[in-house]
Amino acid sequence: MASQLLQRVREEIRRRNYSYRTEKAYIRWITRFVKFHKLTHPEKMGKEEVMEYLNWLANERNVAASTQNQALCAIVFLYKQVMEKKLGQFDNLTRAKESNHLPVVLSRYEARKIIGLMNGDAQLMVELLYGSGLRQSECLRLRVKDIDFEFNQLWIRNGKGNKDRTTVLPQKSKQKLKEQIEKVKVLHKKDLNNGYGSIILPKALSKKYPKLNKALGWQYLFPTNKISTDPRSGLKQRYHRSSSYLHKAIKEAVQKTDILKKVSSHTFRHSFATHLLNDGYDIRTVQELLGHKDVKTTMVYTHVIKNKGSVVQSPIDS
């Protein structure tokens, strides 16, 4: 496929202010789609070829429903937004099966035990995953200005669905967060003295307030140890910690325990929701804190509670 088409895709994604993560995902899916059809240019393909690829993902690759849907979104974006070509309805599309798995949830003791075995940025980040119910990406992208100590809340900007929301700020983490902000302040001052200190802002803000990109409030709360080059703008900046950094820290902490559950960063978010419901908070409140669009998504945690501590007595115990 001509690289010019991929470049047009990138330009259109950036014009719409989509995240770099979305850009990479869309480029990967479009490339895979073209390779599946033996490098045939998308201009020479249409709805039938798209359906063939998506059905192959569901039937042969057994991908999750969310994976198939992401592929669909990427390809539809290519045809509709970049090539200005309508594909129509996918009436005969084989939909990948939705997962019916219940989320893995830690007990309060297990969550605190894992967090207690961590240190530094990773420990504070996991405290927020569990104490505030954040998604991993939301935690990584937190900026200094998103911490509201007066109202005891965290601001989540451009979360899933490109929506803002607030969630609870754990009292346990307040002092650590104040110390973290002081560290960022010292590091930012050092960067400014070395000719750096700029940060990528949403396009509208960067045009309206050209000097805002060097303000302390817009710096990432959990910055990396080194300056790197932004792949889009070419600007040298201090980005936020990576997901692999957090994943590695959690894995190492879990390995020091006797916990046999499969634990990831999202496990702490699941535990946050389940424990709030256990404490008697209503499901609408938990839905808002988690940022779920539909309460049905939040309802899965009520099933976790129901399955925990069954009232049915096993025959072997009677």
Coordinates of C-alpha atoms in Angstrom, one line a residue:
M1 CA 0.0 0.0 0.0
A2 CA 1.3 3.4 -0.9
S3 CA 2.8 5.2 2.1
Q4 CA 1.0 8.3 0.9
L5 CA -2.4 6.8 1.9
L6 CA -1.1 6.0 5.4
Q7 CA 0.2 9.5 5.7
R8 CA -3.3 10.8 4.8
V9 CA -4.7 8.6 7.5
R10 CA -2.3 10.0 10.1
E11 CA -3.0 13.6 9.0
E12 CA -6.8 13.1 9.3
I13 CA -6.4 11.4 12.8
R14 CA -4.3 14.3 14.0
R15 CA -6.7 16.9 12.6
R16 CA -9.4 15.3 14.7
N17 CA -7.1 15.3 17.7
Y18 CA -7.3 11.6 18.3
S19 CA -4.7 10.1 20.7
Y20 CA -1.3 8.8 19.4
R21 CA -2.3 5.4 20.8
T22 CA -5.4 5.4 18.5
E23 CA -3.3 6.5 15.6
K24 CA -0.9 3.6 16.0
A25 CA -3.8 1.1 16.4
Y26 CA -5.6 2.4 13.3
I27 CA -2.4 2.3 11.2
R28 CA -1.7 -1.3 12.3
W29 CA -5.3 -2.5 11.4
I30 CA -5.3 -0.8 8.0
T31 CA -1.9 -2.4 7.2
R32 CA -3.1 -5.8 8.3
F33 CA -6.3 -5.5 6.2
V34 CA -4.2 -4.7 3.1
K35 CA -1.7 -7.5 3.8
F36 CA -4.6 -9.9 4.2
H37 CA -5.7 -9.1 0.7
K38 CA -2.2 -9.5 -0.7
L39 CA -1.3 -5.8 -0.8
T40 CA -4.3 -4.8 -2.9
H41 CA -4.9 -1.1 -2.7
P42 CA -8.0 -0.1 -0.7
E43 CA -9.2 1.9 -3.7
K44 CA -9.7 -1.4 -5.5
M45 CA -11.6 -3.0 -2.6
G46 CA -14.9 -2.4 -0.9
K47 CA -17.5 -3.8 1.5
E48 CA -17.0 -7.4 0.4
E49 CA -13.3 -7.4 1.1
V50 CA -13.9 -5.6 4.5
M51 CA -16.5 -8.2 5.5
E52 CA -14.2 -11.1 4.4
Y53 CA -11.4 -9.8 6.6
L54 CA -13.6 -9.1 9.7
N55 CA -15.3 -12.5 9.4
W56 CA -11.8 -14.1 9.2
L57 CA -10.8 -12.4 12.4
A58 CA -13.9 -13.8 14.2
N59 CA -14.0 -17.3 12.7
E60 CA -10.3 -18.1 12.2
R61 CA -8.5 -15.9 14.7
N62 CA -11.2 -16.1 17.4
V63 CA -10.5 -12.5 18.4
A64 CA -12.5 -10.8 21.1
A65 CA -15.4 -8.6 20.2
S66 CA -13.6 -5.5 21.2
T67 CA -10.6 -6.4 18.9
Q68 CA -12.9 -7.0 15.9
N69 CA -14.7 -3.7 16.7
Q70 CA -11.4 -1.8 16.7
A71 CA -10.5 -3.3 13.4
L72 CA -13.9 -2.3 12.0
C73 CA -13.5 1.3 13.3
A74 CA -10.1 1.6 11.7
I75 CA -11.1 0.4 8.3
V76 CA -14.4 2.4 8.3
F77 CA -12.3 5.5 9.2
L78 CA -10.0 4.9 6.3
Y79 CA -12.9 4.6 3.8
K80 CA -15.3 7.2 5.2
Q81 CA -13.0 9.9 6.5
V82 CA -9.9 9.6 4.3
M83 CA -11.1 8.1 1.0
E84 CA -14.7 9.6 1.3
K85 CA -16.2 6.2 0.3
K86 CA -19.3 4.8 1.9
L87 CA -19.2 1.1 2.8
G88 CA -22.9 0.7 3.8
Q89 CA -24.3 -1.7 6.4
F90 CA -22.5 -4.9 7.4
D91 CA -25.6 -7.1 7.6
N92 CA -23.9 -10.4 7.2
L93 CA -21.0 -9.7 9.5
T94 CA -20.0 -12.5 11.9
R95 CA -19.7 -10.8 15.2
A96 CA -17.0 -12.0 17.5
K97 CA -18.5 -13.3 20.8
E98 CA -18.6 -11.1 23.8
S99 CA -16.6 -12.3 26.8
N100 CA -18.7 -13.5 29.7
H101 CA -15.8 -13.7 32.1
L102 CA -16.2 -12.1 35.5
P103 CA -13.4 -9.7 36.5
V104 CA -10.6 -10.9 38.8
V105 CA -11.0 -9.0 42.2
L106 CA -8.6 -8.8 45.0
S107 CA -9.6 -8.7 48.6
R108 CA -8.8 -5.6 50.6
Y109 CA -6.0 -7.4 52.3
E110 CA -4.5 -8.7 49.0
A111 CA -4.6 -5.2 47.4
R112 CA -2.9 -3.6 50.4
K113 CA -0.3 -6.3 50.6
I114 CA 0.7 -5.9 46.9
I115 CA 0.8 -2.1 47.3
G116 CA 2.9 -2.4 50.4
L117 CA 5.5 -4.3 48.5
M118 CA 5.9 -1.5 46.0
N119 CA 7.7 1.8 46.2
G120 CA 8.3 5.1 44.4
D121 CA 6.1 6.2 41.5
A122 CA 4.7 2.7 40.9
Q123 CA 3.4 2.4 44.4
L124 CA 1.6 5.8 44.3
M125 CA 0.2 5.0 40.9
V126 CA -1.3 1.7 42.1
E127 CA -2.7 3.4 45.1
L128 CA -4.6 5.6 42.7
L129 CA -5.7 2.7 40.5
Y130 CA -7.2 1.0 43.6
G131 CA -8.1 4.1 45.6
S132 CA -9.7 6.1 42.8
G133 CA -10.7 3.4 40.3
L134 CA -8.6 4.8 37.5
R135 CA -7.8 3.0 34.2
Q136 CA -4.1 2.5 33.6
S137 CA -4.0 5.1 30.8
E138 CA -5.9 7.6 32.9
C139 CA -3.4 7.3 35.7
L140 CA -0.4 7.6 33.4
R141 CA -1.8 10.7 31.8
L142 CA -2.5 12.6 35.0
R143 CA -1.1 16.1 35.1
V144 CA -0.3 18.3 38.1
K145 CA -3.4 20.4 37.7
D146 CA -5.7 17.4 37.8
I147 CA -5.2 17.0 41.6
D148 CA -7.8 18.9 43.5
F149 CA -6.8 18.8 47.2
E150 CA -9.5 21.3 48.3
F151 CA -12.4 19.2 46.9
N152 CA -10.7 15.8 47.5
Q153 CA -11.0 14.7 43.9
L154 CA -9.1 13.8 40.8
W155 CA -10.0 15.2 37.4
I156 CA -9.8 12.7 34.6
R157 CA -9.5 14.5 31.3
N158 CA -10.3 13.0 27.9
G159 CA -11.1 9.6 29.4
K160 CA -12.7 6.7 27.4
G161 CA -15.2 8.2 25.0
N162 CA -13.3 11.5 25.1
K163 CA -15.2 12.5 28.3
D164 CA -14.1 14.3 31.5
R165 CA -15.1 13.2 34.9
T166 CA -14.1 13.4 38.6
T167 CA -13.4 10.7 41.0
V168 CA -12.4 10.4 44.7
L169 CA -9.0 11.4 45.9
P170 CA -7.8 8.9 48.6
Q171 CA -6.9 10.6 51.9
K172 CA -4.1 8.1 52.3
S173 CA -2.4 9.4 49.1
K174 CA -2.7 13.1 49.6
Q175 CA 0.6 13.7 51.3
K176 CA 2.4 11.5 48.8
L177 CA 0.8 13.4 46.0
K178 CA 1.9 16.7 47.4
E179 CA 5.5 15.3 47.6
Q180 CA 5.2 14.0 44.1
I181 CA 4.2 17.5 42.8
E182 CA 7.2 19.0 44.6
K183 CA 9.4 16.5 42.8
V184 CA 7.9 17.4 39.4
K185 CA 8.3 21.1 40.3
V186 CA 12.1 20.6 40.9
L187 CA 12.5 18.5 37.7
H188 CA 10.5 21.0 35.6
K189 CA 12.7 23.9 36.8
K190 CA 15.8 21.9 35.8
D191 CA 14.3 21.2 32.4
L192 CA 13.5 24.9 31.8
N193 CA 17.0 25.8 32.8
N194 CA 18.3 23.3 30.2
G195 CA 16.1 24.7 27.4
Y196 CA 13.3 22.1 27.7
G197 CA 10.2 22.0 29.8
S198 CA 7.6 22.2 27.0
I199 CA 4.7 19.7 27.0
I200 CA 2.2 18.7 24.3
L201 CA -1.2 20.4 24.8
P202 CA -4.6 19.9 23.1
K203 CA -4.5 21.8 19.8
A204 CA -7.0 24.5 20.7
L205 CA -5.2 25.4 23.9
S206 CA -1.7 25.5 22.2
K207 CA -3.0 28.0 19.7
K208 CA -4.9 30.2 22.1
Y209 CA -2.2 30.1 24.9
P210 CA 1.2 29.5 23.2
K211 CA 3.2 29.8 26.5
L212 CA 0.9 27.4 28.5
N213 CA 3.0 24.4 27.4
K214 CA 5.7 25.3 29.9
A215 CA 3.3 25.8 32.9
L216 CA 3.9 23.5 35.9
G217 CA 0.2 22.6 36.0
W218 CA 0.3 20.9 32.6
Q219 CA 3.4 18.7 33.4
Y220 CA 2.8 15.0 33.8
L221 CA 2.4 13.9 37.4
F222 CA 4.5 10.8 36.8
P223 CA 7.2 11.9 34.3
T224 CA 9.9 9.7 32.8
N225 CA 13.5 9.9 33.8
K226 CA 14.7 11.2 30.4
I227 CA 13.8 13.7 27.7
S228 CA 12.4 12.1 24.5
T229 CA 11.3 13.3 21.1
D230 CA 7.5 13.4 20.4
P231 CA 6.9 11.3 17.3
R232 CA 4.2 13.7 16.0
S233 CA 5.6 17.2 16.6
G234 CA 9.3 16.4 16.9
L235 CA 9.4 18.4 20.1
K236 CA 11.8 17.2 22.8
Q237 CA 9.9 16.8 26.0
R238 CA 9.6 14.8 29.2
Y239 CA 6.7 12.3 28.6
H240 CA 4.9 10.3 31.3
R241 CA 5.8 6.8 32.6
S242 CA 5.1 3.9 30.3
S243 CA 2.6 1.1 30.8
S244 CA 5.4 -1.4 30.7
Y245 CA 7.0 0.3 33.7
L246 CA 3.8 -0.1 35.7
H247 CA 3.2 -3.6 34.5
K248 CA 6.7 -4.7 35.5
A249 CA 6.4 -3.2 39.0
I250 CA 3.0 -4.9 39.6
K251 CA 4.3 -8.2 38.4
E252 CA 7.4 -8.1 40.6
A253 CA 5.3 -7.2 43.7
V254 CA 2.8 -10.0 43.1
Q255 CA 5.6 -12.5 42.7
K256 CA 6.7 -11.6 46.3
T257 CA 3.3 -12.7 47.6
D258 CA 1.4 -16.0 47.8
I259 CA -1.4 -14.6 45.7
L260 CA -2.2 -16.9 42.8
K261 CA -4.7 -14.7 41.0
K262 CA -3.9 -13.1 37.7
V263 CA -3.2 -9.5 38.7
S264 CA -2.9 -6.6 36.2
S265 CA -3.4 -2.8 36.6
H266 CA -7.1 -3.2 35.7
T267 CA -7.5 -5.7 38.6
F268 CA -7.2 -2.8 41.1
R269 CA -9.9 -0.9 39.2
H270 CA -12.2 -3.9 39.4
S271 CA -11.4 -4.2 43.1
F272 CA -12.2 -0.5 43.7
A273 CA -15.7 -0.9 42.2
T274 CA -16.5 -4.2 44.0
H275 CA -15.4 -2.9 47.4
L276 CA -17.5 0.3 47.0
L277 CA -20.6 -1.8 46.2
N278 CA -19.8 -4.0 49.1
D279 CA -19.7 -1.0 51.3
G280 CA -23.2 0.0 50.3
Y281 CA -22.6 2.7 47.7
D282 CA -25.3 2.7 45.0
I283 CA -24.4 1.5 41.5
R284 CA -25.1 4.9 39.8
T285 CA -22.4 6.5 42.0
V286 CA -19.9 3.8 41.2
Q287 CA -20.8 4.1 37.5
E288 CA -20.0 7.8 37.6
L289 CA -16.7 7.3 39.4
L290 CA -15.6 4.7 36.9
G291 CA -16.7 6.7 33.9
H292 CA -18.9 3.9 32.4
K293 CA -21.3 5.1 29.7
D294 CA -23.8 2.4 30.4
V295 CA -24.8 1.1 33.9
K296 CA -24.9 -2.4 32.5
T297 CA -21.1 -2.3 32.3
T298 CA -21.0 -1.5 36.1
M299 CA -23.5 -4.2 36.8
V300 CA -20.9 -6.9 36.3
Y301 CA -19.5 -6.1 39.7
T302 CA -22.8 -7.0 41.4
H303 CA -22.4 -10.5 39.9
V304 CA -18.9 -10.7 41.5
I305 CA -20.5 -9.8 44.9
K306 CA -23.3 -12.3 44.5
N307 CA -20.8 -15.1 43.7
K308 CA -18.6 -14.3 46.7
G309 CA -19.8 -15.9 49.9
S310 CA -22.5 -18.1 48.5
V311 CA -25.4 -19.0 50.9
V312 CA -25.5 -22.5 49.3
Q313 CA -23.9 -25.1 51.6
S314 CA -21.7 -27.7 49.9
P315 CA -22.9 -31.3 50.5
I316 CA -19.4 -32.2 51.7
D317 CA -19.8 -29.7 54.5
S318 CA -23.2 -30.9 55.7

